[in-house]
Structures are given as C-alpha cells and as structure tokens.
Coordinates of C-alpha atoms in Angstrom, one line a residue:
Chain A
M20 CA -208.9 -211.0 -67.9
K21 CA -209.3 -209.2 -71.2
I22 CA -208.8 -211.0 -74.4
K23 CA -208.0 -208.7 -77.2
F24 CA -208.1 -209.7 -80.9
L25 CA -205.8 -207.1 -82.4
P26 CA -204.2 -207.9 -85.7
F27 CA -200.6 -207.7 -84.7
A28 CA -199.3 -207.6 -88.2
A29 CA -201.7 -204.7 -88.9
V30 CA -200.3 -202.7 -86.0
A31 CA -196.8 -203.4 -87.1
F32 CA -197.7 -202.3 -90.6
V33 CA -199.2 -199.1 -89.3
L34 CA -196.2 -198.3 -87.0
F35 CA -193.9 -198.9 -89.9
T36 CA -195.6 -196.9 -92.6
G37 CA -197.9 -194.6 -90.8
G38 CA -197.8 -192.6 -87.6
C39 CA -197.0 -188.9 -87.5
A40 CA -193.7 -187.4 -86.8
T41 CA -192.2 -184.0 -86.8
M42 CA -190.5 -183.4 -90.1
Q43 CA -187.5 -181.3 -89.4
P44 CA -184.5 -181.6 -91.7
G45 CA -182.0 -184.0 -90.2
P46 CA -178.4 -183.2 -89.2
T47 CA -175.9 -184.6 -91.7
A48 CA -172.7 -185.0 -89.7
V49 CA -172.0 -187.4 -86.9
D50 CA -172.3 -185.9 -83.5
T51 CA -169.0 -184.9 -82.0
S52 CA -170.1 -184.3 -78.4
R53 CA -168.7 -187.6 -77.2
E54 CA -167.7 -187.9 -73.6
V55 CA -164.0 -187.0 -73.1
E56 CA -162.5 -189.7 -71.0
S57 CA -159.2 -189.4 -69.1
L58 CA -156.4 -191.5 -70.5
A59 CA -156.1 -193.5 -67.2
R60 CA -159.7 -194.5 -67.4
R61 CA -159.5 -195.4 -71.1
F62 CA -156.5 -197.5 -70.7
P63 CA -156.3 -199.4 -67.4
P64 CA -153.0 -201.2 -66.7
G65 CA -152.4 -203.8 -69.3
A66 CA -155.0 -202.7 -71.8
K67 CA -153.7 -201.8 -75.3
A68 CA -155.3 -199.6 -77.9
P69 CA -156.4 -201.7 -80.9
T70 CA -154.7 -201.0 -84.2
D71 CA -156.7 -200.4 -87.4
A72 CA -155.1 -203.6 -88.9
E73 CA -156.3 -205.6 -85.9
I74 CA -159.9 -204.3 -86.4
V75 CA -160.0 -205.2 -90.1
A76 CA -158.6 -208.7 -89.3
L77 CA -161.2 -209.2 -86.5
L78 CA -164.0 -208.0 -88.8
K79 CA -162.9 -210.3 -91.5
A80 CA -163.0 -213.2 -89.1
S81 CA -166.5 -212.2 -88.1
F82 CA -168.3 -212.5 -91.4
K83 CA -169.1 -215.2 -94.0
D84 CA -167.9 -214.8 -97.5
S85 CA -170.6 -215.2 -100.1
P86 CA -171.0 -214.3 -103.8
S87 CA -173.4 -211.5 -103.1
A88 CA -171.4 -210.0 -100.2
K89 CA -167.7 -210.8 -100.2
L90 CA -165.3 -210.2 -97.4
D91 CA -163.5 -207.6 -99.5
R92 CA -166.3 -205.2 -98.4
L93 CA -164.2 -204.9 -95.2
D94 CA -161.2 -203.5 -97.1
Q95 CA -161.6 -199.7 -96.7
T96 CA -161.0 -197.2 -99.4
P97 CA -158.9 -194.2 -98.5
L98 CA -162.0 -192.1 -98.2
Q99 CA -163.8 -194.6 -95.9
M100 CA -160.6 -194.7 -93.7
A101 CA -160.4 -191.0 -93.5
C102 CA -164.1 -190.5 -92.8
T103 CA -164.1 -193.3 -90.1
E104 CA -161.4 -191.4 -88.3
A105 CA -163.1 -188.1 -88.7
S106 CA -166.4 -189.3 -87.2
R107 CA -164.7 -191.3 -84.4
S108 CA -162.5 -188.4 -83.3
G109 CA -165.0 -185.7 -84.0
K110 CA -162.3 -183.8 -85.8
P111 CA -163.1 -182.6 -89.4
L112 CA -160.9 -183.8 -92.2
D113 CA -157.7 -181.8 -92.9
E114 CA -158.7 -179.4 -95.7
K115 CA -156.2 -180.6 -98.2
L116 CA -157.2 -184.2 -97.7
R117 CA -160.8 -183.3 -98.0
D118 CA -160.4 -181.3 -101.2
G119 CA -158.4 -184.2 -102.7
L120 CA -161.0 -186.7 -101.8
Q121 CA -163.8 -184.5 -103.2
A122 CA -161.9 -183.9 -106.4
A123 CA -161.3 -187.6 -106.9
A124 CA -165.0 -188.3 -106.3
L125 CA -166.1 -185.6 -108.8
A126 CA -163.7 -187.1 -111.3
S127 CA -165.4 -190.5 -110.9
V128 CA -168.8 -189.1 -112.1
K129 CA -169.9 -190.4 -115.5
Y130 CA -172.4 -188.1 -117.2
P131 CA -174.9 -189.6 -119.7
A132 CA -173.2 -190.1 -123.1
D133 CA -176.4 -189.1 -124.9
G134 CA -176.7 -185.9 -123.0
K135 CA -180.2 -186.8 -121.7
Y136 CA -180.4 -186.4 -118.0
L137 CA -184.1 -187.0 -117.3
G138 CA -185.9 -190.3 -117.6
D139 CA -189.4 -191.1 -116.4
W140 CA -190.5 -189.8 -113.0
K141 CA -193.1 -192.6 -112.6
R142 CA -190.3 -195.2 -112.7
G143 CA -188.2 -192.9 -110.6
K144 CA -190.9 -192.9 -107.9
A145 CA -190.8 -196.7 -107.6
I146 CA -186.9 -196.7 -107.5
A147 CA -187.0 -194.1 -104.7
Q148 CA -189.4 -196.3 -102.7
N149 CA -187.4 -199.5 -103.3
G150 CA -185.0 -200.4 -100.4
R151 CA -183.6 -203.5 -101.9
G152 CA -180.1 -204.1 -103.0
L153 CA -176.6 -205.3 -102.2
Q154 CA -177.4 -207.1 -99.0
Y155 CA -176.0 -210.6 -98.4
T156 CA -179.6 -211.9 -98.6
D157 CA -179.9 -210.5 -102.2
K158 CA -178.7 -212.4 -105.2
V159 CA -175.9 -211.3 -107.5
G160 CA -177.5 -209.4 -110.4
D161 CA -180.7 -208.5 -108.5
V162 CA -182.0 -205.0 -109.5
A163 CA -181.4 -202.6 -106.6
G164 CA -183.5 -199.6 -105.5
G165 CA -182.4 -196.2 -104.4
N166 CA -184.1 -196.3 -101.0
C167 CA -184.2 -192.4 -101.2
Y168 CA -187.2 -192.3 -98.7
A169 CA -185.1 -194.0 -96.0
C170 CA -183.2 -190.7 -95.7
H171 CA -185.2 -188.0 -97.5
Q172 CA -188.6 -186.5 -97.6
I173 CA -189.5 -186.3 -101.3
D174 CA -193.2 -186.5 -102.3
K175 CA -195.1 -184.7 -99.5
K176 CA -197.8 -187.4 -99.7
E177 CA -195.3 -190.1 -98.6
I178 CA -195.1 -189.7 -94.8
A179 CA -192.9 -192.7 -94.1
H180 CA -189.6 -191.0 -94.8
G181 CA -186.4 -190.7 -92.9
N182 CA -184.4 -187.6 -92.0
I183 CA -180.7 -188.5 -92.4
G184 CA -180.7 -186.3 -95.5
P185 CA -182.3 -183.0 -96.2
S186 CA -185.9 -182.7 -97.5
L187 CA -186.1 -182.8 -101.3
T188 CA -189.7 -181.7 -101.6
G189 CA -190.2 -179.2 -104.4
Y190 CA -186.6 -179.8 -105.5
G191 CA -187.1 -178.9 -109.2
K192 CA -189.6 -176.1 -108.5
L193 CA -187.2 -174.4 -106.2
R194 CA -184.0 -174.9 -108.2
G195 CA -185.1 -175.0 -111.8
Q196 CA -183.7 -177.0 -114.6
T197 CA -180.6 -175.0 -115.6
E198 CA -177.6 -177.0 -116.7
P199 CA -175.5 -176.4 -113.6
I200 CA -178.4 -177.7 -111.4
V201 CA -179.0 -180.7 -113.6
K202 CA -175.3 -181.6 -113.6
Y203 CA -174.9 -180.9 -109.9
T204 CA -177.9 -183.2 -109.1
W205 CA -176.5 -186.0 -111.4
A206 CA -173.1 -185.8 -109.7
R207 CA -174.7 -185.7 -106.3
I208 CA -176.5 -189.0 -107.0
W209 CA -173.6 -190.6 -108.8
N210 CA -171.1 -189.8 -106.1
S211 CA -172.3 -187.7 -103.2
H212 CA -168.7 -187.4 -101.9
S213 CA -168.0 -184.9 -104.7
F214 CA -169.4 -182.1 -102.6
N215 CA -168.9 -183.4 -99.1
A216 CA -166.2 -186.0 -98.7
C217 CA -167.9 -187.7 -95.7
A218 CA -171.5 -187.2 -96.8
N219 CA -173.7 -190.0 -95.5
M220 CA -175.3 -190.7 -98.9
P221 CA -174.4 -193.8 -100.9
R222 CA -172.5 -193.4 -104.2
F223 CA -175.4 -194.7 -106.3
G224 CA -173.5 -194.5 -109.7
D225 CA -169.9 -194.9 -108.6
A226 CA -170.6 -198.0 -106.4
G227 CA -172.8 -199.5 -109.1
I228 CA -176.0 -199.5 -107.0
L229 CA -178.2 -197.9 -109.7
T230 CA -177.8 -198.1 -113.4
E231 CA -177.5 -195.0 -115.6
A232 CA -181.1 -195.5 -116.7
Q233 CA -182.3 -195.7 -113.1
I234 CA -180.5 -192.5 -112.2
K235 CA -182.2 -190.8 -115.1
D236 CA -185.5 -191.9 -113.7
V237 CA -184.8 -190.6 -110.1
M238 CA -183.5 -187.4 -111.7
A239 CA -186.9 -186.9 -113.4
L240 CA -188.6 -187.6 -110.1
L241 CA -186.7 -184.6 -108.6
L242 CA -186.6 -182.3 -111.6
D243 CA -189.5 -183.0 -114.0
P244 CA -192.1 -180.2 -113.6
E245 CA -194.8 -183.0 -114.0
S246 CA -193.4 -185.0 -111.1
P247 CA -195.5 -185.0 -107.8
V248 CA -192.4 -183.7 -106.1
N249 CA -192.8 -180.3 -107.8
Q250 CA -196.6 -179.9 -107.4
Chain B
M25 CA -204.5 -216.9 -68.2
K26 CA -201.6 -215.2 -69.9
K27 CA -201.3 -218.2 -72.2
I28 CA -204.8 -217.8 -73.5
F29 CA -204.2 -214.1 -74.0
V30 CA -201.0 -214.8 -76.0
A31 CA -202.6 -217.5 -78.0
A32 CA -205.3 -215.0 -79.0
I33 CA -202.8 -212.6 -80.2
L34 CA -200.9 -215.2 -82.2
A35 CA -204.1 -216.4 -83.8
S36 CA -204.9 -212.8 -84.8
L37 CA -201.7 -212.6 -86.8
A38 CA -203.5 -214.1 -89.8
F39 CA -205.9 -211.1 -90.0
P40 CA -205.7 -209.0 -93.1
L41 CA -204.2 -205.5 -92.9
T42 CA -207.2 -203.2 -92.7
A43 CA -205.9 -200.5 -90.3
Q44 CA -206.7 -197.0 -91.3
D45 CA -206.7 -194.9 -88.2
V46 CA -203.1 -194.7 -87.3
Q47 CA -203.4 -193.0 -84.0
K48 CA -206.1 -195.4 -82.8
Q49 CA -204.0 -198.4 -83.7
I50 CA -201.0 -197.0 -81.9
D51 CA -203.0 -196.4 -78.8
R52 CA -204.3 -199.9 -78.9
Y53 CA -200.9 -201.2 -79.4
R54 CA -199.6 -199.3 -76.4
E55 CA -202.5 -200.7 -74.3
L56 CA -201.5 -204.1 -75.4
L57 CA -197.9 -203.6 -74.4
A58 CA -199.0 -203.0 -70.8
D59 CA -201.0 -206.2 -70.8
G60 CA -198.5 -208.8 -71.8
N61 CA -195.6 -209.8 -74.1
P62 CA -195.7 -213.0 -76.1
A63 CA -192.0 -213.4 -75.2
E64 CA -193.2 -214.5 -71.8
L65 CA -194.3 -217.8 -73.2
L66 CA -190.8 -218.3 -74.6
E67 CA -189.3 -217.4 -71.3
M68 CA -191.3 -220.2 -69.7
R69 CA -190.2 -222.7 -72.3
G70 CA -186.6 -221.5 -71.8
E71 CA -186.9 -222.1 -68.0
D72 CA -188.0 -225.7 -68.6
L73 CA -185.1 -226.2 -71.0
W74 CA -182.7 -224.7 -68.5
K75 CA -183.7 -227.1 -65.7
Q76 CA -184.1 -230.2 -67.9
K77 CA -181.3 -232.8 -68.1
R78 CA -180.3 -232.7 -71.7
G79 CA -177.5 -233.6 -74.1
P80 CA -175.0 -236.5 -74.2
K81 CA -174.0 -235.8 -70.6
N82 CA -177.6 -235.7 -69.4
A83 CA -177.1 -232.6 -67.4
S84 CA -179.1 -229.5 -66.7
M85 CA -177.8 -225.9 -67.2
E86 CA -178.3 -225.1 -63.6
A87 CA -174.6 -225.3 -62.8
C88 CA -173.7 -222.8 -65.6
D89 CA -171.6 -219.8 -64.5
L90 CA -172.9 -216.8 -66.4
G91 CA -170.6 -214.4 -64.7
L92 CA -172.1 -214.1 -61.2
G93 CA -171.2 -217.6 -60.0
A94 CA -172.3 -221.1 -60.9
G95 CA -176.1 -221.5 -60.8
K96 CA -176.8 -217.7 -60.6
V97 CA -179.1 -216.4 -63.3
A98 CA -180.6 -213.3 -61.7
G99 CA -179.1 -210.1 -63.0
V100 CA -176.5 -211.6 -65.3
N101 CA -177.5 -209.7 -68.4
A102 CA -176.7 -206.4 -66.7
V103 CA -173.0 -207.4 -66.3
L104 CA -172.4 -209.1 -69.7
P105 CA -170.3 -209.2 -71.8
R106 CA -167.5 -209.8 -69.3
Y107 CA -164.2 -211.6 -68.9
F108 CA -164.3 -215.3 -68.0
A109 CA -161.1 -216.8 -66.6
D110 CA -161.9 -220.4 -67.7
V111 CA -161.8 -219.4 -71.4
D112 CA -159.5 -216.4 -70.9
R113 CA -161.7 -214.1 -73.0
V114 CA -164.7 -211.8 -73.0
M115 CA -168.1 -213.5 -73.7
D116 CA -171.6 -212.1 -74.3
L117 CA -174.6 -213.8 -72.8
E118 CA -175.3 -215.9 -75.9
S119 CA -171.7 -217.1 -76.2
R120 CA -171.8 -218.1 -72.6
I121 CA -175.0 -220.0 -72.9
V122 CA -173.6 -222.0 -75.8
H123 CA -170.4 -222.5 -73.9
C124 CA -172.3 -224.1 -71.0
E125 CA -174.3 -226.3 -73.3
V126 CA -171.0 -227.6 -74.7
T127 CA -169.1 -228.0 -71.5
L128 CA -172.0 -229.2 -69.2
Q129 CA -174.3 -231.0 -71.5
G130 CA -171.9 -232.2 -74.1
F131 CA -173.5 -230.7 -77.2
T132 CA -171.1 -229.8 -80.1
M133 CA -170.4 -226.2 -81.0
A134 CA -171.3 -227.1 -84.6
E135 CA -174.8 -228.3 -83.8
L136 CA -175.5 -225.4 -81.5
T137 CA -174.4 -222.7 -83.9
K138 CA -175.9 -224.1 -87.1
R139 CA -179.3 -222.4 -86.8
P140 CA -179.5 -220.3 -83.7
H141 CA -182.3 -218.0 -85.0
S142 CA -185.8 -219.1 -86.1
L143 CA -186.7 -218.1 -89.6
N144 CA -190.1 -216.4 -89.3
Q145 CA -193.3 -216.5 -87.3
S146 CA -194.5 -219.7 -88.9
E147 CA -191.5 -221.5 -87.4
R148 CA -191.1 -222.6 -83.8
Q149 CA -188.6 -220.5 -82.0
T150 CA -185.2 -222.2 -81.4
D151 CA -184.0 -223.6 -78.1
H152 CA -181.3 -221.0 -78.2
E153 CA -183.9 -218.2 -78.4
A154 CA -185.9 -219.8 -75.6
L155 CA -182.9 -220.2 -73.3
T156 CA -181.8 -216.6 -74.0
A157 CA -185.3 -215.3 -73.3
Y158 CA -185.4 -217.1 -69.9
V159 CA -182.0 -215.9 -68.7
V160 CA -182.5 -212.3 -69.9
G161 CA -185.9 -212.2 -68.3
Q162 CA -184.3 -212.9 -64.9
S163 CA -182.4 -209.6 -65.2
R164 CA -185.4 -207.4 -65.2
G165 CA -184.9 -204.5 -62.9
A166 CA -181.1 -205.0 -62.7
K167 CA -178.9 -201.9 -63.3
V168 CA -176.5 -202.2 -66.2
N169 CA -172.9 -202.2 -65.0
L170 CA -170.5 -204.1 -67.2
P171 CA -167.2 -204.8 -65.5
Q172 CA -164.3 -202.9 -67.2
S173 CA -161.4 -203.5 -64.9
H174 CA -159.9 -206.5 -66.6
P175 CA -157.6 -205.4 -69.5
K176 CA -159.5 -207.7 -71.9
E177 CA -162.8 -206.2 -70.9
R178 CA -161.4 -202.7 -71.7
E179 CA -159.9 -203.9 -74.9
S180 CA -163.2 -205.4 -76.0
F181 CA -164.8 -202.0 -75.4
L182 CA -162.1 -200.2 -77.3
R183 CA -162.4 -202.5 -80.3
G184 CA -166.2 -202.3 -80.2
E185 CA -165.8 -198.5 -80.3
K186 CA -163.6 -198.6 -83.4
M187 CA -166.0 -201.1 -85.1
F188 CA -168.9 -198.8 -84.3
F189 CA -167.4 -196.0 -86.4
F190 CA -165.9 -198.3 -89.1
K191 CA -167.2 -197.2 -92.5
G192 CA -167.1 -199.8 -95.1
G193 CA -168.9 -201.7 -97.9
P194 CA -170.6 -200.4 -101.0
Y195 CA -172.8 -197.9 -99.1
D196 CA -169.9 -196.5 -97.0
F197 CA -172.0 -197.0 -93.8
A198 CA -170.9 -197.4 -90.2
C199 CA -173.1 -198.2 -87.2
A200 CA -172.5 -194.5 -86.4
T201 CA -174.1 -193.4 -89.8
C202 CA -177.4 -194.6 -88.5
H203 CA -176.9 -194.4 -84.8
G204 CA -174.6 -191.4 -84.2
V205 CA -176.9 -188.4 -84.4
D206 CA -179.8 -187.3 -82.3
G207 CA -183.4 -187.6 -83.6
Q208 CA -182.5 -189.6 -86.7
R209 CA -185.0 -191.8 -88.5
I210 CA -184.9 -194.3 -91.3
R211 CA -188.4 -194.2 -92.8
L212 CA -190.4 -193.9 -89.6
Q213 CA -188.1 -195.9 -87.3
D214 CA -186.4 -193.9 -84.7
L215 CA -182.6 -194.6 -84.5
P216 CA -181.0 -194.6 -81.1
N217 CA -177.9 -192.4 -80.8
F218 CA -175.4 -194.4 -78.8
Q219 CA -173.4 -191.3 -77.9
K220 CA -176.3 -190.3 -75.7
A221 CA -176.6 -192.2 -72.4
D222 CA -180.4 -192.3 -72.3
N223 CA -180.6 -193.5 -75.9
A224 CA -178.0 -196.2 -75.3
Q225 CA -179.6 -197.3 -72.1
R226 CA -183.0 -197.7 -73.8
A227 CA -181.5 -199.7 -76.6
F228 CA -179.4 -201.9 -74.5
T229 CA -181.9 -202.7 -71.8
T230 CA -184.7 -203.6 -74.2
W231 CA -182.9 -206.3 -76.2
P232 CA -183.6 -209.2 -76.8
A233 CA -187.1 -208.2 -77.9
Y234 CA -190.3 -209.6 -79.2
R235 CA -190.6 -208.3 -82.8
V236 CA -194.2 -207.8 -83.6
S237 CA -193.5 -207.4 -87.3
Q238 CA -191.9 -210.8 -87.3
G239 CA -194.0 -212.5 -84.7
A240 CA -190.9 -213.8 -83.0
M241 CA -188.5 -212.9 -80.2
R242 CA -185.1 -211.9 -81.4
T243 CA -181.8 -211.9 -79.5
M244 CA -179.1 -209.3 -79.5
Q245 CA -176.9 -211.5 -81.8
W246 CA -179.8 -211.4 -84.3
R247 CA -180.1 -207.6 -83.9
L248 CA -176.5 -207.2 -84.9
L249 CA -176.8 -209.7 -87.8
D250 CA -179.7 -207.6 -89.1
C251 CA -178.0 -204.2 -88.7
F252 CA -174.9 -205.5 -90.5
R253 CA -177.3 -206.6 -93.3
Q254 CA -178.6 -203.0 -93.5
Q255 CA -175.0 -201.8 -93.4
R256 CA -174.4 -203.9 -96.6
L257 CA -171.6 -205.9 -94.9
P258 CA -171.4 -209.6 -95.4
E259 CA -173.4 -212.1 -93.2
M260 CA -172.2 -211.8 -89.6
E261 CA -171.1 -215.1 -88.0
F262 CA -173.1 -216.0 -84.9
L263 CA -171.0 -215.3 -81.7
S264 CA -168.3 -213.6 -83.8
P265 CA -165.6 -211.5 -82.2
A266 CA -167.1 -208.3 -83.7
S267 CA -170.5 -209.1 -82.3
I268 CA -169.1 -209.5 -78.7
D269 CA -167.1 -206.3 -78.9
L270 CA -170.0 -204.3 -80.2
I271 CA -172.3 -205.6 -77.5
T272 CA -169.6 -204.6 -74.9
Y273 CA -169.4 -201.2 -76.4
M274 CA -173.2 -200.7 -76.3
G275 CA -173.5 -202.1 -72.8
V276 CA -170.8 -199.8 -71.5
K277 CA -172.5 -196.9 -73.2
G278 CA -175.8 -198.0 -71.6
K279 CA -174.4 -198.0 -68.0
D280 CA -177.0 -197.4 -65.3
G281 CA -179.9 -198.3 -67.5
T282 CA -182.4 -200.7 -65.9
M283 CA -182.8 -204.0 -67.7
D284 CA -186.3 -204.6 -69.1
A285 CA -186.0 -207.3 -71.6
P286 CA -187.3 -209.2 -73.5
A287 CA -189.1 -206.1 -74.5
I288 CA -191.7 -205.7 -77.2
K289 CA -190.9 -203.8 -80.4
R290 CA -192.6 -203.0 -83.7

C-alpha cells in the first residue's frame, strides 16, 4: 500500500483560492427552464399547495432567534416577495410593479453629504476581499466586508473570483469619471435594485451592510485611475 | 491498512501551507480521492455504535425502521426523506436516526439534538455524525428514488420548492440565488444548479461528505445550516421542518442519481 503525506489543508487552500477556471461573465437572472409538470403529477389526491403564509410560519419555526440574526429576517419586503415569485414561476415582473419597485429603490439612495464620492482604493481593496458580515455567527456591530469578489472579477490579479455578477475589470478606465457614471455606481452599490428590481446584488448601503465611508473606498477601487482595477 | 493511510493523512494536517503549483496539487488531490476517504473510519465507528446496546433501554439500533423495514439499512438514503406512518410525517435520514435512538434506546430528544455536529477538526466527530456516516455508506450504488405518492410526501416537496426560491434577509438571497443558474461560482467554488438533473443528482448523491478544509465529515443537516448562514438567515434548528422539506426537494430533483456518499469535498 502507498502512504502519502499530503498536506490536506494545503490542498484545500489551493482548491479554494487557486485553480484555473474559465472566466466568462455570469448570467444574472435565475434560469426559467424548469420542468413543466402536469397538474395531476404535481398534486396527487389529497396533496394541497402550500400558502405563502404557511411557508413563512414554517421557516420561522425552523430558526433560532439571536441578537445578530433575528427571526424578522424571515419577514419579506414587498420586493423580496415579488422577486421570489418571479424567480419561482420564471415569469418576469409585471412592468408597472417593476418600475415602482425600482423607483422606490432609487429613492432610498443616500448620496454623500460632502459631495465626495471616492475614498481610498487601498482600503477598498480589503473591503472587496472581505466576506464577513451579518451572519448569525457574527457579533452585533462587527464591521462587515463587501465580498465583491464572491460575485465579480475586479482586479485581474485576483483569480479567486465568482461570476454571479459581471466582470468589473477596468471599470473606471472603460467608463470614465463623469458625474452620471459616479452617481450611477454609487446608487448601484447603495441599492442595486434601483436599476433591476430583482438584481442578485445585496443593497450594501440600504441594508446597512457597508458604511458610507466604506462605500467611498470601494468606489475608489472601481473608479480611481490609480487603482489596480484600472491598470 | 486503510487505517494507517488515513492516520497519515490526518497527521499531515498540521503541515504549513506551502503549495505553489496549483495544478500539481489538484492532480495529487484527485489521486488521493481514488485511494481512500477518511470518512470510512467514521463509517466503521458508526457501524460499531449501530450494533452496540446503548442508552437507558440498553438496546441496539438494529431494529430501527429507516423506511425499508425494521433492521434494513442498505439503500435507505436513496428513498429518504419519506413518510413514516408511526409518526404521521415525513422524516429525513438524520431525523429518523434520532427518532430510533429515542424510541429504541431511550435517549432524550434534548440530549441528542444539543450538539449534533462536531466543531472542527481538533474535536472528535459526534456519535450522530458517525451513525449517519455508517447508514449513508450502506446506500452506495443505490438509485435515488424518493417516494412521492403519499400526500404528505408531495406536500413536503412543494414546500421545499417554495423555500428554495424564498428570498429574504438583509442580502435578499434565496437558495436559488446561488443554486439556480448554470455555471455559477462563488469565488472558485462551483455552485450546483438544482434545476438541472445532473447537477442535482451530483449534489444529492455526494452528501454527507468529508470536508477536507474542515478535516471532518459533515452531514446534510450541517450543509443546510451552513448554506442558510451564507444566505444570512438566522441559525437553522437541527432537524427543523424547513431542513426536511428542502432535503425532500433536492432528493426529488436528484432522482435517478446513484448514491456515492459520504463523498470527499474540498
């Protein structure tokens, strides 16, 4: 028999952070090609379709309330409710509903009072890497990260990036620093639903995940000409 | 022989992280997978536990009915969760194991559900993890085919489906946010798309799994606890109704897959 001394943790580390993968931009909406089942197969005799209220009640009975993650996280906002249904049914939102939700999201955006949109890209880099925040295992008041790399390619040198969102490599170089671009990017990070009601990107400002100062720093990471993202 | 091999791997966990050549490491890792899975040790411990007389009633688990009849262990994970008439509800494998420890052996629910998952690689795996490893291992090669003819089995699936798409919490995530699109990755981790039969089959048939990054075998209940953490929902209760319905949903989606668990994962 062979005895191999392979550092397991090292392999795990490599698989987690290294490895090569094709880097195509990811799709952004939930797949709608679900199997279409006949009603008879879906509901055999005696089986009832669960109601939304029943689901919320069951979910609430399935979690522990704690100061860092309370049970009210299971109470859906109107947007969450509408987007749940859209992704489950595969049907896009009704246009009027969508426009209303996007307008409300855009109205939630707080622009910096001092008019300064860009902070320090070096700090922004660390925030984009940091995946902590708002989990039940975190403590109330812990500083959260943006975890941007979980979903985006940003600095080309960082190969451990996800693809749920589009690549942001060269973001500032490609788009420039005009006021509309700067304001759009701020609003996108503050409340991504302003531009796509059911976008799969967290509301970093609106949900209180990042502070205003932190958002300025990730703004600089994307837009500052000195940032590695724009080299 | 296998024990020596596994011990060597476990001992090597303490090595510093020096890996540079990514591809070479991945190749070695693959080679290793073919050789042996540390979960096999845990399966052996679980088998001993299963057959031992334990608890206030000094009974073994051998009379436990896991869904294919009392005392039948082979293949059960391929038909669970399912409806059990004695409790008039749908149960997943882990709920049923705990149920038998209560009814046959006389343990209390409270003591069994207090700490079902070991904390990290420095801690011994729990009896619950060992028993689960053993039972699941006896389903290797079985074709996944969850029964769906009882109304309660179908309702469990329908609820699980709704829960899978339920967006909530401060990040507005649903399971479907991360597991509803082809070819999605978080960092470098591939995310199975449960709307695709082959993805769902692979995911369902390879859990529980030995997690190399944690040096421990993790059960399906743990997998859900950890995904709900990433979803930024509160802490999931062990054996909660949501966990059972979601496992039913994933199992039905993974129909016709071939059980190959406990598997080994990053």
